[in-house]
Amino acid sequence: MDKWTPSLVEARLAEAAFVLKRLPEPRRRGYFSTWPEIIHSFGDKVGQKPRPMRVLPSPQAISRMEETLSWTVGLDPVDGKIIWMRAYGERWKTICWTVGLQRSAAHQHWLYGLCVIALRLNRRRFNPNLSKRKVIELARGA
C-alpha cells in the first residue's frame, strides 16, 4: 500500500472483523465422538432450522486479518474498543452505551483512532500532545 488513509484503514478493519466472524469455532483437543454421524430423513428435517453455511476465508484474507490485529495496540483502550465495535458493524447507540460517551464524542474518538493508525502506517511522526482535531486535520491533509 502506497498511502494509507482513514477510509482505507476502516475498510481493512471491517474486512478483518468479517474474517474473524467466519473463522471456525475452536474445539477442545482430545475430545471426539465414536458415534456415527446421524443421517436425518426428510421427515426429521421438517421442523428444524437450517444450519448456516460456513465459507472459510482464504489464506490471504487471514494473513491480512492477522496484520490488522496489531494496529490498535498503542491506542487508548476506549479508542480501540470503539474502532473494533464499528468494524464489527455495531450501531452508534450500542457503542455509546458500552463506552459511556455521547455520539459526537464517540465519533471523534473513532475518527482519531483511524487517523492515528493511518499516520503510523504511513510512518509519519506526529506529536502525541496534539489535540484530536489537529491529528484528524493532519491525517486528512496528508
PDB file of C-alpha atoms in Angstrom:
ATOM      1  CA  MET A   1       0.000   0.000   0.000  1.00  0.00           C
ATOM      2  CA  ASP A   2       1.468   3.348  -1.029  1.00  0.00           C
ATOM      3  CA  LYS A   3      -0.604   5.748   1.034  1.00  0.00           C
ATOM      4  CA  TRP A   4      -2.916   4.830   3.910  1.00  0.00           C
ATOM      5  CA  THR A   5      -5.981   6.962   4.531  1.00  0.00           C
ATOM      6  CA  PRO A   6      -8.509   6.659   7.377  1.00  0.00           C
ATOM      7  CA  SER A   7     -11.090   5.228   4.962  1.00  0.00           C
ATOM      8  CA  LEU A   8      -8.652   2.517   3.798  1.00  0.00           C
ATOM      9  CA  VAL A   9      -7.849   1.697   7.422  1.00  0.00           C
ATOM     10  CA  GLU A  10     -11.575   1.457   8.158  1.00  0.00           C
ATOM     11  CA  ALA A  11     -12.116  -0.891   5.205  1.00  0.00           C
ATOM     12  CA  ARG A  12      -9.230  -3.145   6.286  1.00  0.00           C
ATOM     13  CA  LEU A  13     -10.534  -3.289   9.870  1.00  0.00           C
ATOM     14  CA  ALA A  14     -14.029  -4.179   8.606  1.00  0.00           C
ATOM     15  CA  GLU A  15     -12.525  -6.938   6.460  1.00  0.00           C
ATOM     16  CA  ALA A  16     -10.596  -8.264   9.461  1.00  0.00           C
ATOM     17  CA  ALA A  17     -13.768  -8.319  11.571  1.00  0.00           C
ATOM     18  CA  PHE A  18     -15.608 -10.146   8.775  1.00  0.00           C
ATOM     19  CA  VAL A  19     -12.817 -12.742   8.560  1.00  0.00           C
ATOM     20  CA  LEU A  20     -12.862 -13.203  12.337  1.00  0.00           C
ATOM     21  CA  LYS A  21     -16.603 -13.888  12.200  1.00  0.00           C
ATOM     22  CA  ARG A  22     -16.118 -16.543   9.513  1.00  0.00           C
ATOM     23  CA  LEU A  23     -13.371 -18.493  11.253  1.00  0.00           C
ATOM     24  CA  PRO A  24     -14.462 -21.865  12.666  1.00  0.00           C
ATOM     25  CA  GLU A  25     -15.065 -22.147  16.387  1.00  0.00           C
ATOM     26  CA  PRO A  26     -12.132 -23.507  18.376  1.00  0.00           C
ATOM     27  CA  ARG A  27     -12.542 -27.080  19.566  1.00  0.00           C
ATOM     28  CA  ARG A  28     -11.105 -28.781  22.582  1.00  0.00           C
ATOM     29  CA  ARG A  29      -8.287 -31.100  21.803  1.00  0.00           C
ATOM     30  CA  GLY A  30      -8.551 -34.719  22.824  1.00  0.00           C
ATOM     31  CA  TYR A  31     -12.343 -34.926  22.677  1.00  0.00           C
ATOM     32  CA  PHE A  32     -14.001 -36.838  19.892  1.00  0.00           C
ATOM     33  CA  SER A  33     -17.082 -38.902  19.325  1.00  0.00           C
ATOM     34  CA  THR A  34     -17.072 -42.536  18.323  1.00  0.00           C
ATOM     35  CA  TRP A  35     -20.745 -42.385  17.409  1.00  0.00           C
ATOM     36  CA  PRO A  36     -21.515 -42.392  13.711  1.00  0.00           C
ATOM     37  CA  GLU A  37     -22.959 -39.230  12.217  1.00  0.00           C
ATOM     38  CA  ILE A  38     -26.743 -39.311  12.256  1.00  0.00           C
ATOM     39  CA  ILE A  39     -28.362 -39.057   8.852  1.00  0.00           C
ATOM     40  CA  HIS A  40     -31.758 -37.411   9.120  1.00  0.00           C
ATOM     41  CA  SER A  41     -34.617 -38.229   6.796  1.00  0.00           C
ATOM     42  CA  PHE A  42     -36.806 -35.565   5.216  1.00  0.00           C
ATOM     43  CA  GLY A  43     -39.489 -36.037   7.861  1.00  0.00           C
ATOM     44  CA  ASP A  44     -36.972 -35.346  10.622  1.00  0.00           C
ATOM     45  CA  LYS A  45     -35.794 -32.118   8.964  1.00  0.00           C
ATOM     46  CA  VAL A  46     -39.255 -30.565   8.510  1.00  0.00           C
ATOM     47  CA  GLY A  47     -39.357 -28.662  11.831  1.00  0.00           C
ATOM     48  CA  GLN A  48     -35.634 -27.972  12.133  1.00  0.00           C
ATOM     49  CA  LYS A  49     -33.908 -24.701  11.383  1.00  0.00           C
ATOM     50  CA  PRO A  50     -31.391 -24.939   8.557  1.00  0.00           C
ATOM     51  CA  ARG A  51     -27.782 -24.823   9.655  1.00  0.00           C
ATOM     52  CA  PRO A  52     -25.957 -21.767   8.319  1.00  0.00           C
ATOM     53  CA  MET A  53     -23.350 -22.438   5.681  1.00  0.00           C
ATOM     54  CA  ARG A  54     -19.812 -21.553   6.677  1.00  0.00           C
ATOM     55  CA  VAL A  55     -17.493 -20.336   3.968  1.00  0.00           C
ATOM     56  CA  LEU A  56     -13.953 -20.356   5.283  1.00  0.00           C
ATOM     57  CA  PRO A  57     -11.839 -17.280   4.500  1.00  0.00           C
ATOM     58  CA  SER A  58      -8.904 -17.503   2.126  1.00  0.00           C
ATOM     59  CA  PRO A  59      -5.332 -17.702   3.465  1.00  0.00           C
ATOM     60  CA  GLN A  60      -4.596 -14.211   2.094  1.00  0.00           C
ATOM     61  CA  ALA A  61      -7.577 -12.781   3.985  1.00  0.00           C
ATOM     62  CA  ILE A  62      -6.398 -14.481   7.184  1.00  0.00           C
ATOM     63  CA  SER A  63      -2.905 -13.023   6.691  1.00  0.00           C
ATOM     64  CA  ARG A  64      -4.331  -9.510   6.243  1.00  0.00           C
ATOM     65  CA  MET A  65      -6.511 -10.035   9.325  1.00  0.00           C
ATOM     66  CA  GLU A  66      -3.508 -11.092  11.423  1.00  0.00           C
ATOM     67  CA  GLU A  67      -1.616  -7.991  10.281  1.00  0.00           C
ATOM     68  CA  THR A  68      -4.593  -5.780  11.152  1.00  0.00           C
ATOM     69  CA  LEU A  69      -4.997  -7.149  14.687  1.00  0.00           C
ATOM     70  CA  SER A  70      -1.867  -5.343  15.893  1.00  0.00           C
ATOM     71  CA  TRP A  71      -2.888  -1.900  14.625  1.00  0.00           C
ATOM     72  CA  THR A  72      -4.826  -0.852  17.730  1.00  0.00           C
ATOM     73  CA  VAL A  73      -2.119  -1.840  20.226  1.00  0.00           C
ATOM     74  CA  GLY A  74      -0.792   1.647  21.016  1.00  0.00           C
ATOM     75  CA  LEU A  75      -4.171   3.367  21.110  1.00  0.00           C
ATOM     76  CA  ASP A  76      -6.176   4.385  24.150  1.00  0.00           C
ATOM     77  CA  PRO A  77      -8.343   1.391  25.182  1.00  0.00           C
ATOM     78  CA  VAL A  78     -11.546   3.385  24.614  1.00  0.00           C
ATOM     79  CA  ASP A  79     -10.455   4.305  21.085  1.00  0.00           C
ATOM     80  CA  GLY A  80      -9.530   0.704  20.301  1.00  0.00           C
ATOM     81  CA  LYS A  81     -12.848  -0.577  21.608  1.00  0.00           C
ATOM     82  CA  ILE A  82     -14.798   1.951  19.544  1.00  0.00           C
ATOM     83  CA  ILE A  83     -12.781   1.111  16.420  1.00  0.00           C
ATOM     84  CA  TRP A  84     -13.356  -2.639  16.729  1.00  0.00           C
ATOM     85  CA  MET A  85     -17.036  -2.253  17.582  1.00  0.00           C
ATOM     86  CA  ARG A  86     -17.512  -0.115  14.459  1.00  0.00           C
ATOM     87  CA  ALA A  87     -15.547  -2.655  12.404  1.00  0.00           C
ATOM     88  CA  TYR A  88     -17.960  -5.361  13.581  1.00  0.00           C
ATOM     89  CA  GLY A  89     -20.860  -3.187  12.412  1.00  0.00           C
ATOM     90  CA  GLU A  90     -22.249  -2.174  15.795  1.00  0.00           C
ATOM     91  CA  ARG A  91     -24.671   0.735  15.843  1.00  0.00           C
ATOM     92  CA  TRP A  92     -23.516   4.012  17.346  1.00  0.00           C
ATOM     93  CA  LYS A  93     -26.202   3.761  20.028  1.00  0.00           C
ATOM     94  CA  THR A  94     -24.766   0.463  21.285  1.00  0.00           C
ATOM     95  CA  ILE A  95     -21.227   1.846  21.151  1.00  0.00           C
ATOM     96  CA  CYS A  96     -22.215   4.920  23.155  1.00  0.00           C
ATOM     97  CA  TRP A  97     -23.897   2.770  25.816  1.00  0.00           C
ATOM     98  CA  THR A  98     -20.877   0.473  26.061  1.00  0.00           C
ATOM     99  CA  VAL A  99     -18.228   3.196  26.189  1.00  0.00           C
ATOM    100  CA  GLY A 100     -20.222   5.812  28.077  1.00  0.00           C
ATOM    101  CA  LEU A 101     -19.727   8.678  25.629  1.00  0.00           C
ATOM    102  CA  GLN A 102     -22.088  10.820  23.605  1.00  0.00           C
ATOM    103  CA  ARG A 103     -22.427  10.160  19.906  1.00  0.00           C
ATOM    104  CA  SER A 104     -20.289  13.105  18.785  1.00  0.00           C
ATOM    105  CA  ALA A 105     -17.501  12.286  21.273  1.00  0.00           C
ATOM    106  CA  ALA A 106     -17.535   8.589  20.310  1.00  0.00           C
ATOM    107  CA  HIS A 107     -17.367   9.547  16.625  1.00  0.00           C
ATOM    108  CA  GLN A 108     -14.403  11.837  17.287  1.00  0.00           C
ATOM    109  CA  HIS A 109     -12.578   9.069  19.215  1.00  0.00           C
ATOM    110  CA  TRP A 110     -13.259   6.676  16.328  1.00  0.00           C
ATOM    111  CA  LEU A 111     -12.008   9.120  13.696  1.00  0.00           C
ATOM    112  CA  TYR A 112      -8.967   9.996  15.825  1.00  0.00           C
ATOM    113  CA  GLY A 113      -8.073   6.312  16.181  1.00  0.00           C
ATOM    114  CA  LEU A 114      -8.358   5.733  12.420  1.00  0.00           C
ATOM    115  CA  CYS A 115      -6.171   8.783  11.743  1.00  0.00           C
ATOM    116  CA  VAL A 116      -3.507   7.683  14.244  1.00  0.00           C
ATOM    117  CA  ILE A 117      -3.390   4.230  12.647  1.00  0.00           C
ATOM    118  CA  ALA A 118      -3.135   5.779   9.149  1.00  0.00           C
ATOM    119  CA  LEU A 119      -0.302   8.081  10.260  1.00  0.00           C
ATOM    120  CA  ARG A 120       1.579   5.156  11.820  1.00  0.00           C
ATOM    121  CA  LEU A 121       1.155   3.010   8.717  1.00  0.00           C
ATOM    122  CA  ASN A 122       2.457   5.887   6.579  1.00  0.00           C
ATOM    123  CA  ARG A 123       5.414   6.139   9.003  1.00  0.00           C
ATOM    124  CA  ARG A 124       4.678   9.798   9.696  1.00  0.00           C
ATOM    125  CA  ARG A 125       5.685  11.260  13.008  1.00  0.00           C
ATOM    126  CA  PHE A 126       3.295  13.451  14.935  1.00  0.00           C
ATOM    127  CA  ASN A 127       3.296  14.998  18.353  1.00  0.00           C
ATOM    128  CA  PRO A 128       1.184  12.858  20.705  1.00  0.00           C
ATOM    129  CA  ASN A 129       0.330  16.019  22.667  1.00  0.00           C
ATOM    130  CA  LEU A 130      -1.680  17.405  19.742  1.00  0.00           C
ATOM    131  CA  SER A 131      -5.435  17.619  20.149  1.00  0.00           C
ATOM    132  CA  LYS A 132      -7.667  15.075  18.470  1.00  0.00           C
ATOM    133  CA  ARG A 133      -8.856  17.666  15.935  1.00  0.00           C
ATOM    134  CA  LYS A 134      -5.272  18.585  14.953  1.00  0.00           C
ATOM    135  CA  VAL A 135      -4.382  14.913  14.412  1.00  0.00           C
ATOM    136  CA  ILE A 136      -7.509  14.423  12.288  1.00  0.00           C
ATOM    137  CA  GLU A 137      -6.617  17.504  10.206  1.00  0.00           C
ATOM    138  CA  LEU A 138      -3.024  16.280   9.885  1.00  0.00           C
ATOM    139  CA  ALA A 139      -4.133  12.855   8.616  1.00  0.00           C
ATOM    140  CA  ARG A 140      -6.719  14.271   6.215  1.00  0.00           C
ATOM    141  CA  GLY A 141      -4.322  16.856   4.835  1.00  0.00           C
ATOM    142  CA  ALA A 142      -1.607  14.285   4.213  1.00  0.00           C
TER     143      ALA A 142
END
